[in-house]
PDB file of C-alpha atoms in Angstrom:
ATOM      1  CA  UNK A  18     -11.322  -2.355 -12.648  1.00  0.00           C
ATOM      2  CA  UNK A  19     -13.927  -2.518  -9.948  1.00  0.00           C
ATOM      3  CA  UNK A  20     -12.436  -4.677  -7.326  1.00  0.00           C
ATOM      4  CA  UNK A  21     -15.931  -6.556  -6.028  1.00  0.00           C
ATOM      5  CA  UNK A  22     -15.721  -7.799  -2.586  1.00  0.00           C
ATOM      6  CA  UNK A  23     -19.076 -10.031  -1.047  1.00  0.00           C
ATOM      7  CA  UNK A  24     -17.761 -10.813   2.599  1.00  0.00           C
ATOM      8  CA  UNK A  25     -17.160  -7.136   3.882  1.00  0.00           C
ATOM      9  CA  UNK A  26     -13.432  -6.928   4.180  1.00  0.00           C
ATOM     10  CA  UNK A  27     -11.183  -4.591   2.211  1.00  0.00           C
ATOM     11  CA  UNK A  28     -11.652  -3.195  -1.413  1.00  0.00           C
ATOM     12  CA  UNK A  29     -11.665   0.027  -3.095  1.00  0.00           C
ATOM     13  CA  UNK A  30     -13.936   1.851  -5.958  1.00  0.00           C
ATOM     14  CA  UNK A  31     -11.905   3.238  -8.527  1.00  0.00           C
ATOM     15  CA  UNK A  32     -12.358   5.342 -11.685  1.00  0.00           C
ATOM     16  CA  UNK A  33     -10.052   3.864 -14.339  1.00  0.00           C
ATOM     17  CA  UNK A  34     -10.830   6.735 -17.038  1.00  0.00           C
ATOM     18  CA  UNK A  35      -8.895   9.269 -14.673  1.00  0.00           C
ATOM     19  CA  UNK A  36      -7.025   6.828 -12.329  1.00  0.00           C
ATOM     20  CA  UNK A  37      -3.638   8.586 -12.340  1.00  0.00           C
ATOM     21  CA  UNK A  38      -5.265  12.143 -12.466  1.00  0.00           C
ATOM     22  CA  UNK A  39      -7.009  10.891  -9.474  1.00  0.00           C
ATOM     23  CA  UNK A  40      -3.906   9.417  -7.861  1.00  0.00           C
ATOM     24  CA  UNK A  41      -1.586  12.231  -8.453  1.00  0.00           C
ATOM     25  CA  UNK A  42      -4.167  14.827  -6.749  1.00  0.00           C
ATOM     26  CA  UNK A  43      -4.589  12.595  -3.784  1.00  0.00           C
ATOM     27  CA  UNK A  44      -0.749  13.273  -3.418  1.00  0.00           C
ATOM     28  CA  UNK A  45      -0.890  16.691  -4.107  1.00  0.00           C
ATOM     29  CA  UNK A  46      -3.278  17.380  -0.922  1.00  0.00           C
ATOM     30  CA  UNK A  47      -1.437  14.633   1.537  1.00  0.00           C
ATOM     31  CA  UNK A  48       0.835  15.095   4.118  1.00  0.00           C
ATOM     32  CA  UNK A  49       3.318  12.433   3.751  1.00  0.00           C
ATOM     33  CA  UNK A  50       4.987   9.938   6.602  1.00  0.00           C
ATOM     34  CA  UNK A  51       7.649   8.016   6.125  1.00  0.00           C
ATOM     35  CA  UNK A  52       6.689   4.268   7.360  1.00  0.00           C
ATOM     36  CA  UNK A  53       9.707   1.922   6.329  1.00  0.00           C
ATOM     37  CA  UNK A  54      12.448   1.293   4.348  1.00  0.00           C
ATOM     38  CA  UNK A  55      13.997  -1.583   3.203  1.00  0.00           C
ATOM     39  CA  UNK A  56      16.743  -3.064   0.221  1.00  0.00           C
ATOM     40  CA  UNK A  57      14.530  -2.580  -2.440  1.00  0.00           C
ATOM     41  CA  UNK A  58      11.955  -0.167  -1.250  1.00  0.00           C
ATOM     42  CA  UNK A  59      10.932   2.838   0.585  1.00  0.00           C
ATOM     43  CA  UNK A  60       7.425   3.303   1.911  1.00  0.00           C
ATOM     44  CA  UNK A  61       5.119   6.320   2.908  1.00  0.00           C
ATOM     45  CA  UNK A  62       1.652   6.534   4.024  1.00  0.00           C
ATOM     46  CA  UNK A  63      -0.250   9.779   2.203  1.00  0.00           C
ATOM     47  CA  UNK A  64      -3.301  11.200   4.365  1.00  0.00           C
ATOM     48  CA  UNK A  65      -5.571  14.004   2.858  1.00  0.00           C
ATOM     49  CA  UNK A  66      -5.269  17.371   5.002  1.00  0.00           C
ATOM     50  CA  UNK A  67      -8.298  18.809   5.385  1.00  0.00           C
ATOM     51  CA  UNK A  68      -6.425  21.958   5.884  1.00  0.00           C
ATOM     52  CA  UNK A  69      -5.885  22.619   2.295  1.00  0.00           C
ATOM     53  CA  UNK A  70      -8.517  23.913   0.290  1.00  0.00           C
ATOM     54  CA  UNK A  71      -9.177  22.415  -2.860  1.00  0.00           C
ATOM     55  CA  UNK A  72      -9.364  25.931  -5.115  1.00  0.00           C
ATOM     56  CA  UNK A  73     -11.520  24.021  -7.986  1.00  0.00           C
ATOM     57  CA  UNK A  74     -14.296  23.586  -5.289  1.00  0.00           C
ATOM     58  CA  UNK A  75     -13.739  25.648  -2.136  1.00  0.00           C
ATOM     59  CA  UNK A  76     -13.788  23.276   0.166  1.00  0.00           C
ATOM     60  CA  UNK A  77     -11.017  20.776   1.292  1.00  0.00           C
ATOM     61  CA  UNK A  78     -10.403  18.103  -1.236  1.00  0.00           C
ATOM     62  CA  UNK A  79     -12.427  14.813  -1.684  1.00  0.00           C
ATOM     63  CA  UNK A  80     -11.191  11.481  -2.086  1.00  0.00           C
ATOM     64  CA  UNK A  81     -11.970   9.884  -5.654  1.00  0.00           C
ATOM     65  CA  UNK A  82     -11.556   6.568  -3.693  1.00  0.00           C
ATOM     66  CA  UNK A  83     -14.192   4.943  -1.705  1.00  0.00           C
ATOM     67  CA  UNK A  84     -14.269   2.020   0.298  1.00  0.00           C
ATOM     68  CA  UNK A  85     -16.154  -1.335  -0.646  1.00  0.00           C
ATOM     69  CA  UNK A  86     -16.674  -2.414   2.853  1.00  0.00           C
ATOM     70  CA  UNK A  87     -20.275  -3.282   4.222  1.00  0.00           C
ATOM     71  CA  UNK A  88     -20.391  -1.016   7.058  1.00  0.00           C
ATOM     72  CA  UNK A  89     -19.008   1.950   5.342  1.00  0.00           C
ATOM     73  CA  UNK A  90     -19.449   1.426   1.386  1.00  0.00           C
ATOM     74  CA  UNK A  91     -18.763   4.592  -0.368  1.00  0.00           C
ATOM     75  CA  UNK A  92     -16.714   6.100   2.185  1.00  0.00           C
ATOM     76  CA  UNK A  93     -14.058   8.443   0.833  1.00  0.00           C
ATOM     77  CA  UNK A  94     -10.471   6.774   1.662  1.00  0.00           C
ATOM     78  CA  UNK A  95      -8.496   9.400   3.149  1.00  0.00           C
ATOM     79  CA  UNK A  96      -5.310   7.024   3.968  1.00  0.00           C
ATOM     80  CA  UNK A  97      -3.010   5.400   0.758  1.00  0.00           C
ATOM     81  CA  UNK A  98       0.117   3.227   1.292  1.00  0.00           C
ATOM     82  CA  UNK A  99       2.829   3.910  -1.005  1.00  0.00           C
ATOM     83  CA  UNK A 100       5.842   1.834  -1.479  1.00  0.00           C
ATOM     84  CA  UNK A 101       8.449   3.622  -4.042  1.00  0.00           C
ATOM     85  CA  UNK A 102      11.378   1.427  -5.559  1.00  0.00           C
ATOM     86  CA  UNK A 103      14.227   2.528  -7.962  1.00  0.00           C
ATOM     87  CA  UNK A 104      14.708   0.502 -11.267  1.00  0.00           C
ATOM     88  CA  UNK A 105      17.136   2.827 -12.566  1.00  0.00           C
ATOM     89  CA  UNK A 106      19.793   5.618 -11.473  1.00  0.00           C
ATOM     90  CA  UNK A 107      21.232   7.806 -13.747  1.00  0.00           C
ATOM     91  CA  UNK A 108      24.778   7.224 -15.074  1.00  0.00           C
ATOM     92  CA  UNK A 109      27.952   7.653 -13.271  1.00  0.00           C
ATOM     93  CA  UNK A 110      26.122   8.055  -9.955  1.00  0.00           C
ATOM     94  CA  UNK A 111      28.456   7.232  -6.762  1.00  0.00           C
ATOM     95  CA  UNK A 112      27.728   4.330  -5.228  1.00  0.00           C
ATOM     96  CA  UNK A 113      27.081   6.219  -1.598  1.00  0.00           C
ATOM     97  CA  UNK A 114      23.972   8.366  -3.702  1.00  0.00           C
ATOM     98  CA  UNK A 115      22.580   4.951  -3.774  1.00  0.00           C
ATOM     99  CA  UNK A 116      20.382   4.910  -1.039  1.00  0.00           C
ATOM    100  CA  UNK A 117      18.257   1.544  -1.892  1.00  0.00           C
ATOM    101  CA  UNK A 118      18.812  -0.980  -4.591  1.00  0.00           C
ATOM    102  CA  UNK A 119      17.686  -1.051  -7.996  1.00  0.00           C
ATOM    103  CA  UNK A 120      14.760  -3.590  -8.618  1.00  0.00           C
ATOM    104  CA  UNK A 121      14.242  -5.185 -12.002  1.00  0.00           C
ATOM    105  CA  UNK A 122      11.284  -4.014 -14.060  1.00  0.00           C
ATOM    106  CA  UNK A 123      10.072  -7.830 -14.890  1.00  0.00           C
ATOM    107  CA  UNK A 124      10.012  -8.404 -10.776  1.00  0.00           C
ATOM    108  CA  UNK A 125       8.198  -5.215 -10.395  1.00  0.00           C
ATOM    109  CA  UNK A 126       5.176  -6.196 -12.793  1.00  0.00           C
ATOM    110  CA  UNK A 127       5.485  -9.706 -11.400  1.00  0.00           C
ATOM    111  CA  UNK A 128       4.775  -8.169  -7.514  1.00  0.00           C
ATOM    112  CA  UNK A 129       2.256  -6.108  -9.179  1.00  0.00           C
ATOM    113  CA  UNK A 130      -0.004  -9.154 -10.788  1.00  0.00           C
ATOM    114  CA  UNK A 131       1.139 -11.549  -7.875  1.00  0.00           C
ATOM    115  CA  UNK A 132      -0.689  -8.916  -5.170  1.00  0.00           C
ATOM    116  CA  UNK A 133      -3.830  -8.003  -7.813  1.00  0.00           C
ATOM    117  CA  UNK A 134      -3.958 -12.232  -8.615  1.00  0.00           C
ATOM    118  CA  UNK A 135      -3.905 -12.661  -4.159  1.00  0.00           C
ATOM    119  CA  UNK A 136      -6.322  -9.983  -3.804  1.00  0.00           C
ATOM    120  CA  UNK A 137      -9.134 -11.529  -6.295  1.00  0.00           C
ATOM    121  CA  UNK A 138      -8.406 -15.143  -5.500  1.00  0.00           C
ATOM    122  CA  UNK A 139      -9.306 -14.358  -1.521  1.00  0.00           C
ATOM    123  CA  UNK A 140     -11.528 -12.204  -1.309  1.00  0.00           C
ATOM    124  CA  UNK A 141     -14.249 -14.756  -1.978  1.00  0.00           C
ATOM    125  CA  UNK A 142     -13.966 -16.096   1.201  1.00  0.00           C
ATOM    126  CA  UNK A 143     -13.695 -14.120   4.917  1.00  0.00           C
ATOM    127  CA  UNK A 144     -11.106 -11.231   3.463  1.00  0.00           C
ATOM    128  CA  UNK A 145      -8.739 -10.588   0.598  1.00  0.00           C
ATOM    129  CA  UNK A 146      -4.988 -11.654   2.145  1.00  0.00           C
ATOM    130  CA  UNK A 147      -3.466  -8.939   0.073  1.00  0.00           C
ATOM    131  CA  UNK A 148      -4.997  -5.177  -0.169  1.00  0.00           C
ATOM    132  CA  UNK A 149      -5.962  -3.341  -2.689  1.00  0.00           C
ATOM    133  CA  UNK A 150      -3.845  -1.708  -5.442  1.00  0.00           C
ATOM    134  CA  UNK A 151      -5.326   1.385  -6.219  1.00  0.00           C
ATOM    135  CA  UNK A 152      -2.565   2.714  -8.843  1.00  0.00           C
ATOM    136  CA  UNK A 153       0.743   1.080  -9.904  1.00  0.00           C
ATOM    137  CA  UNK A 154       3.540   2.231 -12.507  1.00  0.00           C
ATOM    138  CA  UNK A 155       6.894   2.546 -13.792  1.00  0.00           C
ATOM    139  CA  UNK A 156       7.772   6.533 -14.166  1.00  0.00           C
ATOM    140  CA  UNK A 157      10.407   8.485 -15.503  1.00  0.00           C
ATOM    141  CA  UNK A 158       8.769  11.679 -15.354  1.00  0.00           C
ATOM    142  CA  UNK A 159       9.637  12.706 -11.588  1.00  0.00           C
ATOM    143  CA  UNK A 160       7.115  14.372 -10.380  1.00  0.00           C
ATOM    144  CA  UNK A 161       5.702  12.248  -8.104  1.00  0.00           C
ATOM    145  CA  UNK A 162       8.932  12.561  -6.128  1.00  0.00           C
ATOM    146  CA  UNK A 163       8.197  16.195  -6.554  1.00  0.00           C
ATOM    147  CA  UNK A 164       5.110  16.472  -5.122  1.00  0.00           C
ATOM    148  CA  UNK A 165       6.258  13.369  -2.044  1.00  0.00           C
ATOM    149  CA  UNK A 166       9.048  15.956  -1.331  1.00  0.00           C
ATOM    150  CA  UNK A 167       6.887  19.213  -1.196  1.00  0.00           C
ATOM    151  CA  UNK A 168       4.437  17.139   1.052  1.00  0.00           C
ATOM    152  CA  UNK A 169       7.054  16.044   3.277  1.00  0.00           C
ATOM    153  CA  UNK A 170       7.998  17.673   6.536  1.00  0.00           C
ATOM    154  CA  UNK A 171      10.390  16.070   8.451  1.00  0.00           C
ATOM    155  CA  UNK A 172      13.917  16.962   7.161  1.00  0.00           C
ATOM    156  CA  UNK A 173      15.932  13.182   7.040  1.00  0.00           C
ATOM    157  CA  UNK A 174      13.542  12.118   4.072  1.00  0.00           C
ATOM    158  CA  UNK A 175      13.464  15.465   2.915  1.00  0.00           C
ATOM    159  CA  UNK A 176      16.698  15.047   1.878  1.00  0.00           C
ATOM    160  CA  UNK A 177      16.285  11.525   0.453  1.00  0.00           C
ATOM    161  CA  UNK A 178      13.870  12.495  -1.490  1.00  0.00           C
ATOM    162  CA  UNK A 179      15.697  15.576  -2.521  1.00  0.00           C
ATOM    163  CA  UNK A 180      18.573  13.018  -3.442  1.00  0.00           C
ATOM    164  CA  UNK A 181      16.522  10.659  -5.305  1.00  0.00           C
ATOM    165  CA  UNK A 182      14.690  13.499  -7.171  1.00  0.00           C
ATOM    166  CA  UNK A 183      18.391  14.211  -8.543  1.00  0.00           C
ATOM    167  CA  UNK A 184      19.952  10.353  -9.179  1.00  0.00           C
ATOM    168  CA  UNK A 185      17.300   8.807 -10.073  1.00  0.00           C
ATOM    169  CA  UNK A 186      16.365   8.044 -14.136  1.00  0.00           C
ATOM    170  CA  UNK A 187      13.508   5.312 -13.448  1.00  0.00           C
ATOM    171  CA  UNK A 188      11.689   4.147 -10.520  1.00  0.00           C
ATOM    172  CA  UNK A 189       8.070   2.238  -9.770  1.00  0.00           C
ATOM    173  CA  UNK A 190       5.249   3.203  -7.486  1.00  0.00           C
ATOM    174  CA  UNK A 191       2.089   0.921  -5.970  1.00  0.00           C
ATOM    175  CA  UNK A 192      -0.267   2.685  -4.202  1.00  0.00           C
ATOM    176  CA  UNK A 193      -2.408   0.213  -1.717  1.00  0.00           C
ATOM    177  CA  UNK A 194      -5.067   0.793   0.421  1.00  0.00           C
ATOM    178  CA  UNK A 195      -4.404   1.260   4.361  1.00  0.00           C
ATOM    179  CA  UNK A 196      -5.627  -1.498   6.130  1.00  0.00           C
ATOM    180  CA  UNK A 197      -7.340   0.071   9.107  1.00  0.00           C
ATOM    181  CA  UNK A 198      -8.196  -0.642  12.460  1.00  0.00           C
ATOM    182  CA  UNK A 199      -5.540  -3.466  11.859  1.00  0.00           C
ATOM    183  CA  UNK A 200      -2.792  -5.361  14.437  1.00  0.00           C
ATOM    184  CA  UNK A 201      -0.397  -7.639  13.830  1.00  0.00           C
ATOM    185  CA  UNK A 202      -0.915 -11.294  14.864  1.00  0.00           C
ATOM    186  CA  UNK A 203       2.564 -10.252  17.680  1.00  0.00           C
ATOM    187  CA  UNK A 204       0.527  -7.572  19.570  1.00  0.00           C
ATOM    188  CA  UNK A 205      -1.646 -10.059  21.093  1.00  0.00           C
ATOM    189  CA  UNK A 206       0.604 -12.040  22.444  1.00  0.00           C
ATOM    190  CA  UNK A 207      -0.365 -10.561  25.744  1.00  0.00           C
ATOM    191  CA  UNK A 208      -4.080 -12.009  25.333  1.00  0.00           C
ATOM    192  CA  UNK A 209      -3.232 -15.552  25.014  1.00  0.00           C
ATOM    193  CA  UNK A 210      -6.851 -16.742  24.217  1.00  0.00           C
ATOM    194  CA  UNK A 211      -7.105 -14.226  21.728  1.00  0.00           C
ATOM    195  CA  UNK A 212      -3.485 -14.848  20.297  1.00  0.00           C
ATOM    196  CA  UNK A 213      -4.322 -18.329  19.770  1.00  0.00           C
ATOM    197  CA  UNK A 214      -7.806 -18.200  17.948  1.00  0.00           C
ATOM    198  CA  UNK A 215      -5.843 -16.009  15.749  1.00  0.00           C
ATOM    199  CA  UNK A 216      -2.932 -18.090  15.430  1.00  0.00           C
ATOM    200  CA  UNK A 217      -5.365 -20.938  14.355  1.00  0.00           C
ATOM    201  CA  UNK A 218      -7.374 -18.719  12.261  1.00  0.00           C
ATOM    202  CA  UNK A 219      -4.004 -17.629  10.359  1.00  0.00           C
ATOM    203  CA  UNK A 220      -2.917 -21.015   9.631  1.00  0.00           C
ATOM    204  CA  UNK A 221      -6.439 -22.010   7.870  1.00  0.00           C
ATOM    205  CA  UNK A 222      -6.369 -18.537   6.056  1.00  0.00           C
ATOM    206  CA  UNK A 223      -2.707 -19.918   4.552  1.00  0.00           C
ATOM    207  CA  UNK A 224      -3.869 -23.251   3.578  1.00  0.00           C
ATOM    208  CA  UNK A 225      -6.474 -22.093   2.236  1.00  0.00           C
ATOM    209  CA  UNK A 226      -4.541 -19.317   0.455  1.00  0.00           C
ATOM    210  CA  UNK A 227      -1.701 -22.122  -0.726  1.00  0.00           C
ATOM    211  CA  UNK A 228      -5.147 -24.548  -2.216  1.00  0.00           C
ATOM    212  CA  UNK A 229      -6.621 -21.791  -4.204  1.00  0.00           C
ATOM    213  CA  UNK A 230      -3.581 -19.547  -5.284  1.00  0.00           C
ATOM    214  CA  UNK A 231      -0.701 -22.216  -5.386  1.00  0.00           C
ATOM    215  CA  UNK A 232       1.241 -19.163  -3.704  1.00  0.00           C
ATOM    216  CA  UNK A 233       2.472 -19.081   0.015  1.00  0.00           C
ATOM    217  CA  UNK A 234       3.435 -16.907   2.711  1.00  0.00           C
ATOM    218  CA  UNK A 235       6.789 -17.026   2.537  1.00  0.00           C
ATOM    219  CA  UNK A 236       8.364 -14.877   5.433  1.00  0.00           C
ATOM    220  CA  UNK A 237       5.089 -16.640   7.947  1.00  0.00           C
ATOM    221  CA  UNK A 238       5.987 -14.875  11.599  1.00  0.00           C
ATOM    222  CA  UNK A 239       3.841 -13.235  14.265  1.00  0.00           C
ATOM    223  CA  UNK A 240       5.236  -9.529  13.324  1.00  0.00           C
ATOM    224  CA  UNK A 241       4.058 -10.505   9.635  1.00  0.00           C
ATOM    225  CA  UNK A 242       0.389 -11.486   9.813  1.00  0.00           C
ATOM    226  CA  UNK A 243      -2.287  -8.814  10.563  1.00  0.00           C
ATOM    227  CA  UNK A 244      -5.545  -8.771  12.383  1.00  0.00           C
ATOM    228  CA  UNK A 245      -8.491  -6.789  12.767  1.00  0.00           C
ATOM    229  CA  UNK A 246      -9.969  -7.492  15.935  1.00  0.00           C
ATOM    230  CA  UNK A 247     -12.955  -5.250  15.533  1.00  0.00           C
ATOM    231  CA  UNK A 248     -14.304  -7.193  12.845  1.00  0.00           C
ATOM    232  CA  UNK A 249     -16.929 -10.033  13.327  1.00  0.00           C
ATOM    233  CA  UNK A 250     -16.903 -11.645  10.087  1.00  0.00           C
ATOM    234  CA  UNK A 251     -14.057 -14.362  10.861  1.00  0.00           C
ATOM    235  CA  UNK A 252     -16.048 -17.471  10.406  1.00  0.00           C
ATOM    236  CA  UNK A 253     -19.608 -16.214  10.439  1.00  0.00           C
ATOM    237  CA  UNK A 254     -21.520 -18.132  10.925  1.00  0.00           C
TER     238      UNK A 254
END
């Protein structure tokens, strides 16, 4: 899929012939950051370290994904979200080993197509309301946990990993692009000009989201709604 994008917001150029190859190497020469947790998820941002050489070339490793945007198209993305959720521990696992809840498999393809559907529905107009999902599937073979727990530093997730690595039979990935240079709608609350335009500008963007998606925001506060204030494309025009 080549995610096309004519306003110059967010998008990624992928290769779908090699797409977890491609995904799995990304990993491989990331450092890893916890973000967030919640019930049914954990979530990590992955950055390339251009401290480790890529042997096959040399040099340090390339991104295989480049940005669609207008003033940087073709840009290798050096930043991916991740957000990892368990659909199945093994058997006979205590209940404290647990450390988030199991997710169903039918809700995670459903968040899957509902985020792709979001993403190509909006992007027609000013920017997509969802980002891009770059690479999203249900494993069993674990070593993506692996490779997020030998790219890990800091020790607490370390070990959560470690534990997960060890009770877990089947769990989900979806990696997302990093929106960048983005704020959420809350930080400007000091601005009040600013916060307000926003504000406004938010509310059209979810009208207009409801009229062409039938879907709605459905946890709508100031913490939840990001901005990038750098860009000019907000009502060109």
């Amino acid at each position: 899929i080549i995610y096309m994008n004519y306003t110059g917001g967010t998008g990624v150029l992928i290769d779908n012939a090699n797409l977890e190859t491609n995904f799995k190497e990304f990993l491989s020469f990331s450092k890893i950051e916890y973000l967030s947790n919640g019930t049914f998820g954990i979530v990590f941002r992955a950055t390339i370290d251009p401290t480790i050489i890529d042997p096959s070339t040399g040099y340090p490793y390339t991104s295989p994904f480049t940005k669609m945007d207008v003033n940087d198209y073709g840009t290798p993305i050096t930043s991916l979200i991740i957000k990892f959720s368990v659909i199945e521990y093994k058997k006979n696992i205590d209940e404290d080993a647990k450390h988030i809840s199991t997710i169903k498999e039918e809700d995670f393809i459903k968040e899957v197509n509902v985020q792709t559907e979001t993403f190509q529905k909006t992007m027609e107009y000013l920017q997509p309301l969802c980002p891009a999902i770059i690479f999203a599937k249900i494993q069993e073979n674990k070593q993506i946990i692996k490779t997020l727990y030998a790219r890990k530093k800091k020790k607490k997730w370390k070990d959560i990993l470690f534990e997960l690595f060890n009770t877990v039979s089947k769990f989900s990935i979806i990696a997302m692009e990093l929106l960048e240079n983005y704020q959420t709608l809350s930080s400007f609350k000091k601005q009040p000009i600013k916060y307000d335009l926003y504000q406004e500008m938010t509310i059209y963007l979810l009208i207009m989201f409801a009229l062409k998606t039938r879907y709605t925001h459905a946890d709508f506060h100031a913490s939840n709604i990001m901005v990038n204030p750098d860009d000019d494309t907000y009502f060109d025009g």
